Amino acid sequence: GENVEQHPSTLSVQEGDSAVIKCTYSDSASNYFPWYKQELGKGPQLIIDIRSNVGEKKDQRIAVTLNKTAKHFSLHITETQPEDSAVYFCAAGSYNQGGKLIFGQGTELSVKP
Amino acid sequence: SQTIHQWPATLVQPVGSPLSLECTVEGTSNPNLYWYRQAAGRGLQLLFYSVGIGQISSEVPQNLSASRPQDRQFILSSKKLLLSDSGFYLCAWGIRDLLNQPQHFGDGTRLSIL
């Protein structure tokens, strides 16, 4: 079945450094790739998404890249701040799955002051 | 703007007792609705999704059931809870009939089975 692999499972960086989280997906029909941030005790919140007709998207300190040939997509956070500490999830979806998303297993990001 | 509500926020239930978790969405019509379970803070597992009133698709065999009695109401139920039903349950909604749209999550219900 469809699968999304996410790495690393934990990531610790110093404040101000960059953080990169990588995902690979198995379903070649996937064409939508959102990223979510989940803080303790809360539901996941959408932070950025990218569609398959775009290779890169940026929103302030957050950027996402997509390589459809290799079935890879990545989240880049620059100038990290302590409030960026959370669990981050990637996901992949396709129009022929009724809006369903397949989620990665999550990355726990810790930004040390 | 759209909002999604889940309740209760936390619940402690004995093994063998029934369960009813409710999710409602405001500010949108005809949403797709989803129930997920999250164990140990990771790994969102899709349990059920619905594209309309009375239409439920189950993703994994389990001890739970879902119902959608109204357009913006989604209910997760069980007749007899098992210890393995413990977890963090999340409801989400998405725009129907539009391709490549995100899902928006509620703040979840933490269920502990004793």
Tab-separated table of C-alpha atoms in Angstrom:
chain	number	residue	atom	x	y	z
A	1	GLY	CA	0.000	0.000	0.000
A	2	GLU	CA	0.921	3.664	0.012
A	3	ASN	CA	3.665	4.662	2.391
A	4	VAL	CA	5.457	7.834	3.493
A	5	GLU	CA	8.841	7.598	5.181
A	6	GLN	CA	10.054	10.543	7.249
A	7	HIS	CA	13.554	11.230	8.603
A	8	PRO	CA	14.975	11.955	11.054
A	9	SER	CA	12.683	10.929	13.887
A	10	THR	CA	14.344	13.440	16.214
A	11	LEU	CA	16.346	16.548	15.407
A	12	SER	CA	18.096	18.909	17.777
A	13	VAL	CA	19.527	22.233	16.579
A	14	GLN	CA	20.870	25.415	18.110
A	15	GLU	CA	18.764	28.535	17.877
A	16	GLY	CA	19.540	30.315	14.630
A	17	ASP	CA	20.629	27.182	12.790
A	18	SER	CA	18.677	25.570	9.955
A	19	ALA	CA	16.628	22.379	10.221
A	20	VAL	CA	15.829	19.996	7.379
A	21	ILE	CA	13.286	17.172	7.470
A	22	LYS	CA	13.011	14.741	4.570
A	23	CYS	CA	10.193	12.514	3.323
A	24	THR	CA	9.821	9.951	0.589
A	25	TYR	CA	6.573	8.565	-0.753
A	26	SER	CA	5.710	5.405	-2.640
A	27	ASP	CA	2.543	6.259	-4.590
A	28	SER	CA	3.499	7.869	-7.897
A	29	ALA	CA	-0.059	9.241	-8.155
A	30	SER	CA	0.532	11.505	-5.157
A	31	ASN	CA	0.296	15.141	-6.150
A	32	TYR	CA	-0.274	17.062	-2.922
A	33	PHE	CA	2.211	17.362	-0.051
A	34	PRO	CA	1.296	19.255	3.130
A	35	TRP	CA	3.422	19.753	6.227
A	36	TYR	CA	1.974	19.995	9.715
A	37	LYS	CA	3.316	21.215	13.035
A	38	GLN	CA	1.979	19.645	16.215
A	39	GLU	CA	2.558	21.153	19.635
A	40	LEU	CA	2.080	19.170	22.813
A	41	GLY	CA	-1.561	18.361	23.508
A	42	LYS	CA	-2.794	20.022	20.320
A	43	GLY	CA	-3.928	18.890	16.906
A	44	PRO	CA	-1.594	19.223	13.911
A	45	GLN	CA	-1.613	22.630	12.242
A	46	LEU	CA	-0.891	23.115	8.535
A	47	ILE	CA	2.248	25.210	8.040
A	48	ILE	CA	2.943	24.898	4.324
A	49	ASP	CA	1.953	22.733	1.371
A	50	ILE	CA	3.132	22.105	-2.161
A	51	ARG	CA	1.482	20.707	-5.235
A	52	SER	CA	3.103	18.528	-7.843
A	53	ASN	CA	3.307	21.208	-10.497
A	54	VAL	CA	5.668	23.236	-8.281
A	55	GLY	CA	9.245	22.372	-7.321
A	56	GLU	CA	9.705	24.771	-4.432
A	57	LYS	CA	7.617	27.012	-2.208
A	58	LYS	CA	8.706	29.463	0.464
A	59	ASP	CA	6.887	31.253	3.256
A	60	GLN	CA	9.172	33.450	5.373
A	61	ARG	CA	11.522	31.090	7.273
A	62	ILE	CA	9.881	27.931	5.952
A	63	ALA	CA	10.427	26.354	2.547
A	64	VAL	CA	9.440	23.069	0.971
A	65	THR	CA	11.049	21.375	-2.028
A	66	LEU	CA	9.658	18.565	-4.145
A	67	ASN	CA	11.445	16.138	-6.453
A	68	LYS	CA	8.715	14.111	-8.162
A	69	THR	CA	11.163	11.977	-10.110
A	70	ALA	CA	12.834	10.777	-6.943
A	71	LYS	CA	9.582	10.929	-4.910
A	72	HIS	CA	11.254	13.109	-2.299
A	73	PHE	CA	10.078	16.248	-0.562
A	74	SER	CA	11.699	18.217	2.223
A	75	LEU	CA	10.930	20.907	4.782
A	76	HIS	CA	13.535	23.569	5.462
A	77	ILE	CA	13.342	25.889	8.457
A	78	THR	CA	15.917	28.672	8.589
A	79	GLU	CA	16.916	30.831	11.559
A	80	THR	CA	15.242	28.440	13.962
A	81	GLN	CA	13.707	29.774	17.162
A	82	PRO	CA	12.748	27.960	20.392
A	83	GLU	CA	9.063	28.278	19.448
A	84	ASP	CA	9.760	26.121	16.393
A	85	SER	CA	10.179	23.184	18.788
A	86	ALA	CA	7.376	20.713	18.032
A	87	VAL	CA	6.638	17.513	16.138
A	88	TYR	CA	6.486	17.963	12.365
A	89	PHE	CA	4.600	15.666	9.992
A	90	CYS	CA	4.789	15.344	6.257
A	91	ALA	CA	1.939	13.841	4.264
A	92	ALA	CA	1.123	12.846	0.708
A	93	GLY	CA	-2.239	12.716	-0.999
A	94	SER	CA	-3.731	12.276	-4.427
A	95	TYR	CA	-6.962	13.292	-6.068
A	96	ASN	CA	-7.914	9.687	-6.704
A	97	GLN	CA	-7.967	8.881	-2.992
A	98	GLY	CA	-10.929	11.040	-1.998
A	99	GLY	CA	-8.811	13.598	-0.188
A	100	LYS	CA	-7.079	11.059	2.024
A	101	LEU	CA	-3.594	11.818	3.245
A	102	ILE	CA	-0.846	9.347	4.145
A	103	PHE	CA	1.269	10.727	6.982
A	104	GLY	CA	4.906	10.213	7.854
A	105	GLN	CA	5.811	9.115	11.358
A	106	GLY	CA	6.833	12.574	12.517
A	107	THR	CA	10.024	14.411	13.470
A	108	GLU	CA	10.470	15.818	16.943
A	109	LEU	CA	12.387	19.079	16.511
A	110	SER	CA	14.085	20.631	19.508
A	111	VAL	CA	15.583	24.114	19.169
A	112	LYS	CA	18.000	24.910	21.988
A	113	PRO	CA	18.383	28.541	23.057
B	1	SER	CA	-13.822	31.376	9.101
B	2	GLN	CA	-14.036	27.668	9.668
B	3	THR	CA	-13.588	26.043	13.049
B	4	ILE	CA	-13.633	22.471	14.245
B	5	HIS	CA	-14.630	21.363	17.728
B	6	GLN	CA	-13.948	18.106	19.474
B	7	TRP	CA	-15.133	17.000	22.881
B	8	PRO	CA	-14.397	15.953	25.427
B	9	ALA	CA	-10.736	17.000	25.554
B	10	THR	CA	-9.862	14.124	27.876
B	11	LEU	CA	-11.706	10.980	28.846
B	12	VAL	CA	-10.982	8.101	31.185
B	13	GLN	CA	-13.090	5.006	30.666
B	14	PRO	CA	-13.083	1.460	32.077
B	15	VAL	CA	-12.547	-1.532	29.828
B	16	GLY	CA	-15.835	-2.750	28.395
B	17	SER	CA	-17.634	0.579	28.649
B	18	PRO	CA	-19.155	2.348	25.622
B	19	LEU	CA	-17.664	5.374	23.896
B	20	SER	CA	-18.953	8.375	22.027
B	21	LEU	CA	-16.660	11.153	20.785
B	22	GLU	CA	-18.112	14.055	18.892
B	23	CYS	CA	-16.723	16.383	16.281
B	24	THR	CA	-18.473	19.349	14.700
B	25	VAL	CA	-17.356	21.783	12.027
B	26	GLU	CA	-18.535	25.370	11.636
B	27	GLY	CA	-18.252	27.794	8.762
B	28	THR	CA	-18.287	25.345	5.873
B	29	SER	CA	-20.761	23.091	4.107
B	30	ASN	CA	-20.389	19.577	2.708
B	31	PRO	CA	-16.946	18.912	4.181
B	32	ASN	CA	-15.042	15.674	4.001
B	33	LEU	CA	-14.600	14.473	7.574
B	34	TYR	CA	-11.915	12.223	9.035
B	35	TRP	CA	-11.138	10.390	12.274
B	36	TYR	CA	-7.514	9.616	13.139
B	37	ARG	CA	-5.835	7.892	16.057
B	38	GLN	CA	-2.383	8.929	17.193
B	39	ALA	CA	-0.331	6.736	19.500
B	40	ALA	CA	2.540	8.055	21.641
B	41	GLY	CA	2.582	11.464	19.964
B	42	ARG	CA	3.449	10.103	16.537
B	43	GLY	CA	1.972	8.348	13.548
B	44	LEU	CA	-1.497	9.510	12.557
B	45	GLN	CA	-3.532	6.474	11.571
B	46	LEU	CA	-6.661	7.151	9.519
B	47	LEU	CA	-9.615	5.278	11.014
B	48	PHE	CA	-12.641	6.540	9.086
B	49	TYR	CA	-13.552	9.137	6.540
B	50	SER	CA	-16.848	10.461	5.233
B	51	VAL	CA	-17.754	12.348	2.079
B	52	GLY	CA	-21.392	12.909	3.051
B	53	ILE	CA	-24.207	12.267	5.512
B	54	GLY	CA	-24.466	8.573	6.259
B	55	GLN	CA	-21.427	7.743	4.104
B	56	ILE	CA	-18.620	6.160	6.110
B	57	SER	CA	-15.484	4.446	4.856
B	58	SER	CA	-13.451	2.372	7.264
B	59	GLU	CA	-9.718	2.210	6.758
B	60	VAL	CA	-8.702	-0.415	9.298
B	61	PRO	CA	-10.562	-3.256	11.012
B	62	GLN	CA	-11.125	-2.342	14.617
B	63	ASN	CA	-13.363	-2.113	17.623
B	64	LEU	CA	-14.691	1.322	16.670
B	65	SER	CA	-17.412	2.671	14.398
B	66	ALA	CA	-18.238	6.090	13.005
B	67	SER	CA	-21.418	7.874	12.037
B	68	ARG	CA	-22.321	11.121	10.340
B	69	PRO	CA	-25.883	12.013	11.283
B	70	GLN	CA	-25.595	15.606	10.054
B	71	ASP	CA	-23.505	17.356	7.427
B	72	ARG	CA	-21.057	18.872	9.913
B	73	GLN	CA	-21.156	16.275	12.679
B	74	PHE	CA	-18.945	13.213	12.916
B	75	ILE	CA	-19.162	10.736	15.784
B	76	LEU	CA	-16.745	8.011	16.823
B	77	SER	CA	-18.240	5.191	18.880
B	78	SER	CA	-17.599	1.871	20.504
B	79	LYS	CA	-19.929	-0.541	22.253
B	80	LYS	CA	-17.190	-2.074	24.437
B	81	LEU	CA	-13.809	-0.427	24.821
B	82	LEU	CA	-10.568	-2.407	24.856
B	83	LEU	CA	-7.288	-1.429	26.517
B	84	SER	CA	-5.811	-1.076	23.034
B	85	ASP	CA	-8.300	1.706	22.254
B	86	SER	CA	-6.307	4.138	24.388
B	87	GLY	CA	-4.823	6.997	22.398
B	88	PHE	CA	-5.222	10.499	21.079
B	89	TYR	CA	-8.170	10.803	18.695
B	90	LEU	CA	-8.208	13.562	16.145
B	91	CYS	CA	-10.994	14.757	13.890
B	92	ALA	CA	-10.251	16.661	10.695
B	93	TRP	CA	-12.169	18.260	7.858
B	94	GLY	CA	-11.360	19.050	4.250
B	95	ILE	CA	-13.078	20.824	1.388
B	96	ARG	CA	-15.063	18.388	-0.697
B	97	ASP	CA	-14.780	18.283	-4.448
B	98	LEU	CA	-11.648	20.381	-4.600
B	99	LEU	CA	-8.431	18.646	-5.479
B	100	ASN	CA	-5.304	18.922	-3.426
B	101	GLN	CA	-6.676	20.615	-0.365
B	102	PRO	CA	-5.342	20.317	3.161
B	103	GLN	CA	-7.092	18.757	6.098
B	104	HIS	CA	-7.678	20.876	9.187
B	105	PHE	CA	-7.505	19.235	12.572
B	106	GLY	CA	-9.275	19.704	15.876
B	107	ASP	CA	-7.384	19.629	19.166
B	108	GLY	CA	-8.203	16.008	19.829
B	109	THR	CA	-9.529	13.824	22.632
B	110	ARG	CA	-7.085	11.966	24.841
B	111	LEU	CA	-8.699	8.655	25.737
B	112	SER	CA	-7.342	6.498	28.549
B	113	ILE	CA	-8.754	3.029	29.148
B	114	LEU	CA	-8.328	1.556	32.616
